[in-house]
mmCIF file of C-alpha atoms and ligand atoms in Angstrom:
data_model
loop_
_atom_site.group_PDB
_atom_site.id
_atom_site.type_symbol
_atom_site.label_atom_id
_atom_site.label_comp_id
_atom_site.label_asym_id
_atom_site.label_seq_id
_atom_site.Cartn_x
_atom_site.Cartn_y
_atom_site.Cartn_z
ATOM 1 C CA MET A 1 -0.068 -9.961 -8.644
ATOM 2 C CA SER A 2 2.636 -10.291 -6.450
ATOM 3 C CA ARG A 3 2.213 -10.156 -2.631
ATOM 4 C CA ALA A 4 3.658 -6.797 -2.358
ATOM 5 C CA GLU A 5 1.236 -5.618 -5.112
ATOM 6 C CA GLU A 6 -1.573 -7.168 -3.369
ATOM 7 C CA LEU A 7 -0.813 -5.393 -0.098
ATOM 8 C CA ASP A 8 -0.452 -2.073 -1.867
ATOM 9 C CA ALA A 9 -3.848 -2.551 -3.547
ATOM 10 C CA ALA A 10 -5.415 -3.379 -0.084
ATOM 11 C CA ARG A 11 -3.893 -0.555 1.237
ATOM 12 C CA GLU A 12 -5.139 2.040 -1.624
ATOM 13 C CA GLU A 13 -8.644 0.360 -1.456
ATOM 14 C CA SER A 14 -8.785 0.745 2.491
ATOM 15 C CA ALA A 15 -8.199 4.671 2.069
ATOM 16 C CA GLY A 16 -12.030 4.944 0.819
ATOM 17 C CA CYS A 17 -13.314 2.468 3.174
ATOM 18 C CA ARG A 18 -16.986 3.135 4.522
ATOM 19 C CA ARG A 19 -17.654 -0.396 5.799
ATOM 20 C CA CYS A 20 -18.280 1.008 9.251
ATOM 21 C CA ASP A 21 -19.060 4.860 10.543
ATOM 22 C CA LEU A 22 -15.575 5.415 12.070
ATOM 23 C CA TRP A 23 -14.257 7.088 8.910
ATOM 24 C CA ARG A 24 -16.763 9.747 9.596
ATOM 25 C CA ASN A 25 -14.791 11.527 12.679
ATOM 26 C CA ALA A 26 -11.293 10.320 11.635
ATOM 27 C CA THR A 27 -8.618 12.161 9.273
ATOM 28 C CA GLN A 28 -7.627 9.156 7.293
ATOM 29 C CA THR A 29 -7.421 5.451 7.229
ATOM 30 C CA VAL A 30 -4.286 4.128 9.013
ATOM 31 C CA PHE A 31 -3.037 0.992 7.193
ATOM 32 C CA GLY A 32 -0.305 -1.370 8.516
ATOM 33 C CA GLU A 33 3.360 -0.755 7.694
ATOM 34 C CA GLY A 34 6.556 -2.882 7.378
ATOM 35 C CA THR A 35 8.152 -5.242 4.966
ATOM 36 C CA ILE A 36 6.326 -7.766 2.987
ATOM 37 C CA ARG A 37 8.701 -10.292 4.252
ATOM 38 C CA ALA A 38 8.245 -9.648 7.917
ATOM 39 C CA ARG A 39 8.406 -12.562 10.204
ATOM 40 C CA ALA A 40 5.964 -11.604 12.600
ATOM 41 C CA LEU A 41 2.735 -9.351 12.231
ATOM 42 C CA LEU A 42 1.695 -7.271 15.172
ATOM 43 C CA VAL A 43 -1.675 -6.110 15.713
ATOM 44 C CA GLY A 44 -2.645 -3.297 18.021
ATOM 45 C CA GLU A 45 -6.249 -2.097 18.659
ATOM 46 C CA GLN A 46 -6.741 1.173 16.581
ATOM 47 C CA PRO A 47 -4.737 4.421 15.615
ATOM 48 C CA GLY A 48 -4.556 6.930 18.325
ATOM 49 C CA ASP A 49 -4.327 10.988 17.882
ATOM 50 C CA ALA A 50 -0.846 10.961 16.496
ATOM 51 C CA GLU A 51 -1.468 8.043 14.184
ATOM 52 C CA ASP A 52 -4.670 9.504 12.878
ATOM 53 C CA GLU A 53 -2.870 12.887 11.927
ATOM 54 C CA GLN A 54 0.133 11.248 10.493
ATOM 55 C CA GLY A 55 -1.521 8.270 8.769
ATOM 56 C CA ARG A 56 0.958 5.778 10.077
ATOM 57 C CA PRO A 57 0.552 3.079 12.862
ATOM 58 C CA PHE A 58 2.516 3.227 16.151
ATOM 59 C CA VAL A 59 3.972 6.582 15.935
ATOM 60 C CA GLY A 60 2.407 7.942 19.261
ATOM 61 C CA PRO A 61 3.629 7.347 22.821
ATOM 62 C CA ALA A 62 2.408 3.554 22.833
ATOM 63 C CA GLY A 63 4.437 2.951 19.576
ATOM 64 C CA ALA A 64 7.480 4.571 21.125
ATOM 65 C CA LEU A 65 7.155 2.359 24.128
ATOM 66 C CA LEU A 66 6.755 -0.584 21.756
ATOM 67 C CA ARG A 67 9.844 -0.039 19.666
ATOM 68 C CA GLU A 68 11.737 0.689 22.980
ATOM 69 C CA VAL A 69 10.797 -2.778 24.243
ATOM 70 C CA MET A 70 11.316 -4.266 20.899
ATOM 71 C CA GLY A 71 14.921 -2.962 21.204
ATOM 72 C CA GLU A 72 15.430 -4.495 24.640
ATOM 73 C CA THR A 73 14.359 -7.778 23.619
ATOM 74 C CA GLY A 74 16.325 -7.962 20.399
ATOM 75 C CA LEU A 75 13.257 -7.976 18.217
ATOM 76 C CA SER A 76 14.110 -6.099 14.920
ATOM 77 C CA GLU A 77 11.958 -3.586 13.358
ATOM 78 C CA ARG A 78 13.050 -5.189 10.005
ATOM 79 C CA ASP A 79 11.337 -8.594 11.174
ATOM 80 C CA VAL A 80 7.961 -7.069 12.043
ATOM 81 C CA TYR A 81 4.863 -5.530 10.337
ATOM 82 C CA LEU A 82 2.779 -3.141 12.399
ATOM 83 C CA THR A 83 -0.903 -2.768 12.128
ATOM 84 C CA ASN A 84 -4.263 -2.516 14.007
ATOM 85 C CA ALA A 85 -7.386 -4.376 14.144
ATOM 86 C CA VAL A 86 -9.387 -1.313 13.366
ATOM 87 C CA LYS A 87 -7.917 1.086 10.746
ATOM 88 C CA HIS A 88 -9.997 4.450 11.897
ATOM 89 C CA PHE A 89 -9.343 6.460 15.070
ATOM 90 C CA LYS A 90 -12.407 6.137 17.218
ATOM 91 C CA TRP A 91 -12.463 9.097 19.854
ATOM 92 C CA ARG A 92 -14.701 11.106 22.004
ATOM 93 C CA PRO A 93 -14.035 14.949 22.665
ATOM 94 C CA LYS A 94 -12.733 16.024 26.363
ATOM 95 C CA GLY A 95 -12.205 19.650 26.508
ATOM 96 C CA THR A 96 -9.947 20.343 23.332
ATOM 97 C CA ARG A 97 -8.635 17.003 23.163
ATOM 98 C CA ARG A 98 -9.469 13.725 21.411
ATOM 99 C CA ILE A 99 -9.629 11.004 23.562
ATOM 100 C CA HIS A 100 -9.521 7.178 22.854
ATOM 101 C CA ASP A 101 -12.910 5.400 22.637
ATOM 102 C CA THR A 102 -12.751 1.488 22.302
ATOM 103 C CA PRO A 103 -13.994 0.084 19.113
ATOM 104 C CA ASN A 104 -17.155 -1.864 19.369
ATOM 105 C CA TRP A 105 -17.695 -5.447 18.089
ATOM 106 C CA THR A 106 -19.482 -4.368 14.961
ATOM 107 C CA GLU A 107 -16.673 -2.046 14.036
ATOM 108 C CA ILE A 108 -14.043 -4.678 14.748
ATOM 109 C CA ARG A 109 -15.874 -7.199 12.541
ATOM 110 C CA ALA A 110 -16.277 -4.569 9.793
ATOM 111 C CA CYS A 111 -12.505 -3.995 9.574
ATOM 112 C CA ASP A 112 -11.559 -7.519 9.790
ATOM 113 C CA LEU A 113 -11.343 -7.508 6.122
ATOM 114 C CA TRP A 114 -8.370 -5.436 5.879
ATOM 115 C CA LEU A 115 -6.471 -7.467 8.643
ATOM 116 C CA ARG A 116 -7.089 -10.446 6.596
ATOM 117 C CA LEU A 117 -5.874 -9.048 3.649
ATOM 118 C CA GLU A 118 -2.575 -7.966 5.351
ATOM 119 C CA LEU A 119 -2.329 -11.465 6.747
ATOM 120 C CA ALA A 120 -2.653 -13.002 3.424
ATOM 121 C CA SER A 121 -0.201 -10.689 1.705
ATOM 122 C CA VAL A 122 2.541 -10.763 4.466
ATOM 123 C CA ARG A 123 2.114 -14.403 5.499
ATOM 124 C CA PRO A 124 4.071 -14.098 8.624
ATOM 125 C CA GLU A 125 5.492 -17.021 10.712
ATOM 126 C CA LEU A 126 3.957 -15.527 13.850
ATOM 127 C CA LEU A 127 0.931 -13.302 14.498
ATOM 128 C CA VAL A 128 1.250 -11.208 17.706
ATOM 129 C CA LEU A 129 -1.955 -9.605 19.099
ATOM 130 C CA LEU A 130 -1.284 -6.761 21.286
ATOM 131 C CA GLY A 131 -4.197 -6.234 23.708
ATOM 132 C CA GLY A 132 -7.806 -7.288 23.922
ATOM 133 C CA THR A 133 -9.275 -5.904 20.889
ATOM 134 C CA ALA A 134 -6.751 -7.455 18.657
ATOM 135 C CA ALA A 135 -7.076 -10.748 20.440
ATOM 136 C CA GLN A 136 -10.904 -10.578 20.134
ATOM 137 C CA ALA A 137 -10.563 -9.581 16.528
ATOM 138 C CA VAL A 138 -8.970 -12.889 15.681
ATOM 139 C CA LEU A 139 -9.779 -15.192 18.469
ATOM 140 C CA GLY A 140 -13.397 -14.338 19.140
ATOM 141 C CA ARG A 141 -15.125 -12.209 21.444
ATOM 142 C CA SER A 142 -14.382 -14.144 24.625
ATOM 143 C CA ALA A 143 -10.574 -13.813 24.178
ATOM 144 C CA ARG A 144 -8.884 -12.343 27.423
ATOM 145 C CA VAL A 145 -5.300 -11.083 27.348
ATOM 146 C CA GLY A 146 -4.672 -12.380 30.758
ATOM 147 C CA GLN A 147 -5.859 -15.722 30.168
ATOM 148 C CA LEU A 148 -4.061 -16.126 26.711
ATOM 149 C CA ARG A 149 -0.780 -14.642 27.145
ATOM 150 C CA GLY A 150 2.458 -16.423 28.292
ATOM 151 C CA SER A 151 2.814 -19.086 25.437
ATOM 152 C CA VAL A 152 2.821 -19.625 21.795
ATOM 153 C CA LEU A 153 -0.746 -20.673 20.776
ATOM 154 C CA GLU A 154 -1.723 -23.045 18.029
ATOM 155 C CA VAL A 155 -5.342 -21.999 17.257
ATOM 156 C CA GLU A 156 -7.772 -22.876 14.370
ATOM 157 C CA GLU A 157 -8.788 -19.306 14.155
ATOM 158 C CA ALA A 158 -5.481 -18.366 12.573
ATOM 159 C CA GLU A 159 -3.044 -20.016 10.047
ATOM 160 C CA MET A 160 -0.013 -19.325 12.116
ATOM 161 C CA PRO A 161 1.010 -19.803 15.585
ATOM 162 C CA VAL A 162 -0.275 -16.763 17.755
ATOM 163 C CA VAL A 163 1.133 -14.825 20.629
ATOM 164 C CA VAL A 164 -1.284 -12.715 22.724
ATOM 165 C CA ALA A 165 0.677 -9.896 24.452
ATOM 166 C CA LEU A 166 -0.112 -6.894 26.451
ATOM 167 C CA HIS A 167 -0.724 -3.611 24.613
ATOM 168 C CA PRO A 168 1.727 -1.086 25.249
ATOM 169 C CA SER A 169 -0.941 1.425 25.938
ATOM 170 C CA ALA A 170 -1.966 -0.891 29.082
ATOM 171 C CA VAL A 171 1.571 -0.266 30.316
ATOM 172 C CA LEU A 172 1.172 3.615 29.914
ATOM 173 C CA ARG A 173 -2.097 3.475 31.695
ATOM 174 C CA ALA A 174 -0.950 1.286 34.589
ATOM 175 C CA GLY A 175 -0.314 4.033 37.019
ATOM 176 C CA GLU A 176 1.712 2.617 40.103
ATOM 177 C CA ARG A 177 1.763 -0.909 38.378
ATOM 178 C CA ARG A 178 3.609 0.604 35.343
ATOM 179 C CA ALA A 179 6.803 -1.072 36.184
ATOM 180 C CA GLU A 180 5.055 -4.420 36.583
ATOM 181 C CA ARG A 181 3.127 -4.218 33.168
ATOM 182 C CA ARG A 182 6.107 -3.110 31.440
ATOM 183 C CA ALA A 183 8.186 -6.285 32.599
ATOM 184 C CA GLU A 184 5.139 -8.432 31.264
ATOM 185 C CA LEU A 185 5.446 -6.621 27.893
ATOM 186 C CA VAL A 186 8.885 -7.370 27.841
ATOM 187 C CA GLU A 187 8.183 -11.028 28.768
ATOM 188 C CA ASP A 188 5.601 -11.164 25.847
ATOM 189 C CA LEU A 189 8.133 -9.705 23.207
ATOM 190 C CA THR A 190 10.959 -11.853 24.399
ATOM 191 C CA LEU A 191 8.587 -14.872 23.943
ATOM 192 C CA VAL A 192 8.135 -13.540 20.256
ATOM 193 C CA ARG A 193 11.793 -13.104 19.617
ATOM 194 C CA GLU A 194 12.678 -16.535 20.994
ATOM 195 C CA HIS A 195 9.941 -18.148 18.888
ATOM 196 C CA LEU A 196 11.423 -16.337 15.539
ATOM 197 C CA ALA A 197 15.062 -17.600 16.721
ATOM 198 C CA ARG A 198 14.066 -21.048 16.698
HETATM 199 S S1 SF4 B 201 -12.748 1.458 10.821
HETATM 200 FE FE1 SF4 B 201 -12.176 0.005 9.313
HETATM 201 S S2 SF4 B 201 -14.194 -0.906 8.540
HETATM 202 FE FE2 SF4 B 201 -14.563 1.135 9.763
HETATM 203 S S3 SF4 B 201 -14.290 2.582 7.848
HETATM 204 FE FE3 SF4 B 201 -12.435 2.603 8.743
HETATM 205 S S4 SF4 B 201 -11.256 0.955 7.644
HETATM 206 FE FE4 SF4 B 201 -13.450 0.690 7.147
#
């Protein structure tokens, strides 16, 4: 089986996943997207409201910001595969809206299978962990974005170099500090682009 076939098989199997309870209140599994030849695999936290409805990762406001900053830093969408640590939308109601709810450690561990299969198929040169949930999913429960971002890490938990970056939703939630946080995301993705250019 080719790597692309392996990835397609994992995507199909994940559609019926019941490894944790998050499937119960979500519309569908949101698997990763991108070329099998991606040089960097970017991992976010979980699908949001728009992703849950469309069945595609990073199609909501955070995804729009991510693509905007990728464009500014010269990171081509052709070079990346986009996915999330958790593949179902976890939410709680607020009025008529569905509000993001952070996945817990049990859910992160249950969903790790799919991320591992994506990594094994795509085999990227660089793994980019966007935000605390993605960092913890790969590097362990004590991983903190603020302590780990800013350099390319060689860690035994991953078979390729790792960059820990801000999640674009952290920029969107930053209020008065939004410009500052956005500049940090630009720094993080510049580091990714520079690493790929070496
Ligand atoms: S969140 Fe992940 S582990 Fe849980 S049901 Fe969905 S795909 Fe399966």
